[in-house]
Short mmCIF file of C-alpha atoms in Angstrom, two decimals:
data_model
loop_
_atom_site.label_atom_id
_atom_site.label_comp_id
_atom_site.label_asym_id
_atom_site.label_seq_id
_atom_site.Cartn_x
_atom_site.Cartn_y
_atom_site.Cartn_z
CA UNK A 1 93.93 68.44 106.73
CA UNK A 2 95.51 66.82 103.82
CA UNK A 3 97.96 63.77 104.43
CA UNK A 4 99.55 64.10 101.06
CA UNK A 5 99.50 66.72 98.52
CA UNK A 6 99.34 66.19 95.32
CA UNK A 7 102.09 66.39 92.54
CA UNK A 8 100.45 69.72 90.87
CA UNK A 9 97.22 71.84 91.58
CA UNK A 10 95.24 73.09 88.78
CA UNK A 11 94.27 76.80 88.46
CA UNK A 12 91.03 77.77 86.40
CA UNK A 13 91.14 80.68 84.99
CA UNK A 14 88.75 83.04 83.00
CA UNK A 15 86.82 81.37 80.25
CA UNK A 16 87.30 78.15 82.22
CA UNK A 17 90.80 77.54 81.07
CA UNK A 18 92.78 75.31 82.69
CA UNK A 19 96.55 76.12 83.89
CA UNK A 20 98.22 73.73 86.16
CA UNK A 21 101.45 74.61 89.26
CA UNK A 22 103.51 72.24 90.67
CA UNK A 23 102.79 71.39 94.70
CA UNK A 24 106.39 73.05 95.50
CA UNK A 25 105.83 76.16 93.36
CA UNK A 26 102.52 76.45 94.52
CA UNK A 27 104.18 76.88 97.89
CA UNK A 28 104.93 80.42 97.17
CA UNK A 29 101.43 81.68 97.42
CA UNK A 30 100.23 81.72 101.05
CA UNK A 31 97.16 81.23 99.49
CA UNK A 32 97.77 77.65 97.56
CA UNK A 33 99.95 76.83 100.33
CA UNK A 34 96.81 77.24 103.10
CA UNK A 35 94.76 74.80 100.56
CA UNK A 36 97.35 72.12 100.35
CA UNK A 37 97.99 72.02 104.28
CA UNK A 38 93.66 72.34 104.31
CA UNK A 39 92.09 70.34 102.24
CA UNK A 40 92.34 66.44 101.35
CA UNK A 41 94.25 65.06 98.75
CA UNK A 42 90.41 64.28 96.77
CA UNK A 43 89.32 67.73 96.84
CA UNK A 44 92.87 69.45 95.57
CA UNK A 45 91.87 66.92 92.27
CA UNK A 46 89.44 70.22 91.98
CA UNK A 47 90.48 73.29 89.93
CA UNK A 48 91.17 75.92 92.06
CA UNK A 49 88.64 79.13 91.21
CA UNK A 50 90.41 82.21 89.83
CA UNK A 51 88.18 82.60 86.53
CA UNK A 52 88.68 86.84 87.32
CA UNK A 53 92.25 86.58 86.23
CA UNK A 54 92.75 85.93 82.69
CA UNK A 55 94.82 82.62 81.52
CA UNK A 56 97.73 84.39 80.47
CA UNK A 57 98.72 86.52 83.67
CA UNK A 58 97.50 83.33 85.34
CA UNK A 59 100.57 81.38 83.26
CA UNK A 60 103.02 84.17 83.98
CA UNK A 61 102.99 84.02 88.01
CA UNK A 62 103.36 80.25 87.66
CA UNK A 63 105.98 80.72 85.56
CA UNK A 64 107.46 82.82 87.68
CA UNK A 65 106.85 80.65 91.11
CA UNK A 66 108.00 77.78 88.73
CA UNK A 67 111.82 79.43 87.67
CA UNK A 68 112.64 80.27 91.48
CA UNK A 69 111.62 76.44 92.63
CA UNK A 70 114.99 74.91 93.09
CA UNK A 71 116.05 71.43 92.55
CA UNK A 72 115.49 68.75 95.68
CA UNK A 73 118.82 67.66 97.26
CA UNK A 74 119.04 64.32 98.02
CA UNK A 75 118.21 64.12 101.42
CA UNK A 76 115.38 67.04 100.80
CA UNK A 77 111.24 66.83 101.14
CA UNK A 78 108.65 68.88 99.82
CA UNK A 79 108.30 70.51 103.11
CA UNK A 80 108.88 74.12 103.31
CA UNK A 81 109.55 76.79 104.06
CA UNK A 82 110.85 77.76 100.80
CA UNK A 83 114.14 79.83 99.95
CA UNK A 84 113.19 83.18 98.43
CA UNK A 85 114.57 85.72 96.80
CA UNK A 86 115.73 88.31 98.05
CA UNK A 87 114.02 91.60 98.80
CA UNK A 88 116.91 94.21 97.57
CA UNK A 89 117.60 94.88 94.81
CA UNK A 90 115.28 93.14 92.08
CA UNK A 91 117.09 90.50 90.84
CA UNK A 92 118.59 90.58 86.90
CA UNK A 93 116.16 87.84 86.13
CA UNK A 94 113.26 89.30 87.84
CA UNK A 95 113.52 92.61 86.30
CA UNK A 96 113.91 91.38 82.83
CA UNK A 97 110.99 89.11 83.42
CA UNK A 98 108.54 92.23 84.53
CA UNK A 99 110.33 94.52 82.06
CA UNK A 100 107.02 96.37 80.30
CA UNK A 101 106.18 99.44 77.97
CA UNK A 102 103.97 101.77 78.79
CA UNK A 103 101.84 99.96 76.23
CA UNK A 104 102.27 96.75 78.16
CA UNK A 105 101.70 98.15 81.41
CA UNK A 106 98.31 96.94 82.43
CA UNK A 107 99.97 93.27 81.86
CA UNK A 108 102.47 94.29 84.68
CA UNK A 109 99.35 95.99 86.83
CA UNK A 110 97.16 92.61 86.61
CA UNK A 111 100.22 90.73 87.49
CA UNK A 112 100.47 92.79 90.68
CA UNK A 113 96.56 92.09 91.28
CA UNK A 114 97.02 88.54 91.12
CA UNK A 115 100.08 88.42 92.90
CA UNK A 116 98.16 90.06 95.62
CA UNK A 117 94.85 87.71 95.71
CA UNK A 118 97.21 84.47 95.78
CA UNK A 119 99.60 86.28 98.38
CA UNK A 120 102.48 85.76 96.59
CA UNK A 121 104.83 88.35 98.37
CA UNK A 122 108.31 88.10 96.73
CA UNK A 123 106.59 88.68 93.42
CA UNK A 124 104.63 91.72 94.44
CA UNK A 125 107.25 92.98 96.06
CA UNK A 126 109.46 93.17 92.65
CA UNK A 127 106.48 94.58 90.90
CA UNK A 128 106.24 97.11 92.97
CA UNK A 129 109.48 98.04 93.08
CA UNK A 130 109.38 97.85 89.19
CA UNK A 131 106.09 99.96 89.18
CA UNK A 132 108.04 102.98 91.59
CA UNK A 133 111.17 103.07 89.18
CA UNK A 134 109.03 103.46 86.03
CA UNK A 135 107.08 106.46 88.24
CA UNK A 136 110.30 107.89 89.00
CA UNK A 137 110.42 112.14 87.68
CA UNK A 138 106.57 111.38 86.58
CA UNK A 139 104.48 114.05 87.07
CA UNK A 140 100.92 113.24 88.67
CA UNK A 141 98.82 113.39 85.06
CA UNK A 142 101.35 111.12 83.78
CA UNK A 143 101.13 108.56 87.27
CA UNK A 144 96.88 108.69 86.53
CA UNK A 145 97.63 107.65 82.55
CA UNK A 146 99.97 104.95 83.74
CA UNK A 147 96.76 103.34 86.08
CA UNK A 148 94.29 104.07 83.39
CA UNK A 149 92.73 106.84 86.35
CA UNK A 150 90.79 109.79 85.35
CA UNK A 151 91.19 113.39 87.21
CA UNK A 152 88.99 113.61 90.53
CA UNK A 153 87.54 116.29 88.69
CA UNK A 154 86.74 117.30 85.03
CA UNK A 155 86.20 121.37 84.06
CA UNK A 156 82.18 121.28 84.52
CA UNK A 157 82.55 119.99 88.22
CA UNK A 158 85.37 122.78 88.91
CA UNK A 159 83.35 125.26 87.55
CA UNK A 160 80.29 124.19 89.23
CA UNK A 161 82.70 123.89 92.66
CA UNK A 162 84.03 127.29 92.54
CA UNK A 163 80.32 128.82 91.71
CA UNK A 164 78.98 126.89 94.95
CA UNK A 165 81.70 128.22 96.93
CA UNK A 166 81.65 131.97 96.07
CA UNK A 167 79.93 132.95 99.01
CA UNK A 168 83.13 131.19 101.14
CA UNK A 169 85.74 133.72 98.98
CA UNK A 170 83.55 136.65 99.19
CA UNK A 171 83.80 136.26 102.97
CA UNK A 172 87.29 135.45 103.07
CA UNK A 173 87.13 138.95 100.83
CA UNK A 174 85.71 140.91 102.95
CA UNK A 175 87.02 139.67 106.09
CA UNK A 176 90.56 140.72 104.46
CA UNK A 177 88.68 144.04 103.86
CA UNK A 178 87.39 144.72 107.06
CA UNK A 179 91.31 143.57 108.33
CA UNK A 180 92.43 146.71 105.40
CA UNK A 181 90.11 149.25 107.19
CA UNK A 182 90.84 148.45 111.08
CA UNK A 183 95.49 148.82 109.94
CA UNK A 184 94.08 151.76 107.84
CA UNK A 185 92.38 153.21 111.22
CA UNK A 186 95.00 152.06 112.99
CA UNK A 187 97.45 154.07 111.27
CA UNK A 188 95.42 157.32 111.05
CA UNK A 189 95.11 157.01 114.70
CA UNK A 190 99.10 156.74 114.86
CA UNK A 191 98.80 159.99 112.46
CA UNK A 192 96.54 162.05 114.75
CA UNK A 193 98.83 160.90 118.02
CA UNK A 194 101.99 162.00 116.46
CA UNK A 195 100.52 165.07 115.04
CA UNK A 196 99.17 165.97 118.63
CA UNK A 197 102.40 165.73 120.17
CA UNK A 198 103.87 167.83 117.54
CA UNK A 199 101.35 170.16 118.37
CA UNK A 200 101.99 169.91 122.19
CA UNK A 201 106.00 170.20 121.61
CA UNK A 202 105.52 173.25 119.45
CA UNK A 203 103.24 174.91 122.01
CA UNK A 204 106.04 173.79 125.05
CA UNK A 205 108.45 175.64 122.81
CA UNK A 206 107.12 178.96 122.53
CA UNK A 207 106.06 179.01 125.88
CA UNK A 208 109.27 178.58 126.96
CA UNK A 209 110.63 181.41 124.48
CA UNK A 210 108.10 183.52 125.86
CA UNK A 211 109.10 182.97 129.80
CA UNK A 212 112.72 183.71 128.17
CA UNK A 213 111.52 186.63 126.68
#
């Protein structure tokens, strides 16, 4: 477990790049946080591994963690845990800082994915929240352009699902067919029954005229 951490940690990114956080902003991410209370002061002189995430989202979540650090009192340490923001509604800052276009908007979804791998919660929790009002009215082809997603299906694969399945409406068909024929039945029997007792009624009738007779 390390006895001291150091004054900043330094995050590699992709293409090796070198980006460096503060020891009290990196105590936002559960992640950075776990390595400082881990490892010895030597081996946080190594670059932490995140060469997945490119430099520049990289430099924006330390930015961020860096802007909500706040000044040491006198009397304060660099123990935690830290004050944080928070959770409703996104703050003015915050929401200017994530503010995207659509054009932008894979900037705002790898911010989210990074924000996730270094378990930075207050930060994905205002890109989330920032992700759900831009969906807000959306319909569900216009949520699938937002994440870059393609349909479940395209045309061919309908096509090719409906002609693999025609034997499933066909029964449904005739089952609903065979359901037509037994109320059809049904009712002709109700027919003959009533017509019957007509009959019978009629007969009754002119029997009884007869006897009167």
């Amino acid at each position: 477990m390390s006895c001291k951490a150091p004054e900043f940690l330094t995050l590699l990114g992709e293409g090796n790049v070198e980006i460096r956080i503060s020891a009290r902003a990196a105590e936002y991410s559960t992640l950075l946080k776990d390595l400082m209370e881990d490892l010895s002061y030597k081996d946080l002189q190594d670059p932490v591994p995140l060469q997945q995430f490119q430099p520049e989202i990289i430099k924006l979540v330390v930015d961020w963690c860096e802007h909500h650090v706040k000044p040491l009192g006198p009397w304060q340490t660099l123990e935690g845990p830290w004050p944080r923001p928070k959770p409703h509604p996104v703050p003015r800052w915050d929401a200017e800082y994530l503010r995207y276009d659509f054009e932008d908007r894979f900037t705002l979804l790898n911010l989210a994915k990074l924000a996730d791998f270094l378990d930075v919660e207050p930060l994905l929790d205002y890109i989330a929240r920032v992700i759900a009002n831009n969906l807000v009215g959306k319909s569900a082809a216009d949520m699938r352009a937002y994440f870059g997603l393609k349909p479940d299906l395209i045309l061919e694969d309908e096509a090719e699902i409906r002609r693999q399945t025609d034997w499933a409406r066909d029964g449904e068909q005739s089952k609903e067919d065979e359901e037509g024929e037994y109320e059809q039945y049904e009712d002709e029997q109700a027919d003959d029954e009533q017509s019957e007792f007509s009959h019978s009624e009629r007969n009754i009738s002119d029997y009884e005229e007869e006897d009167s007779a």
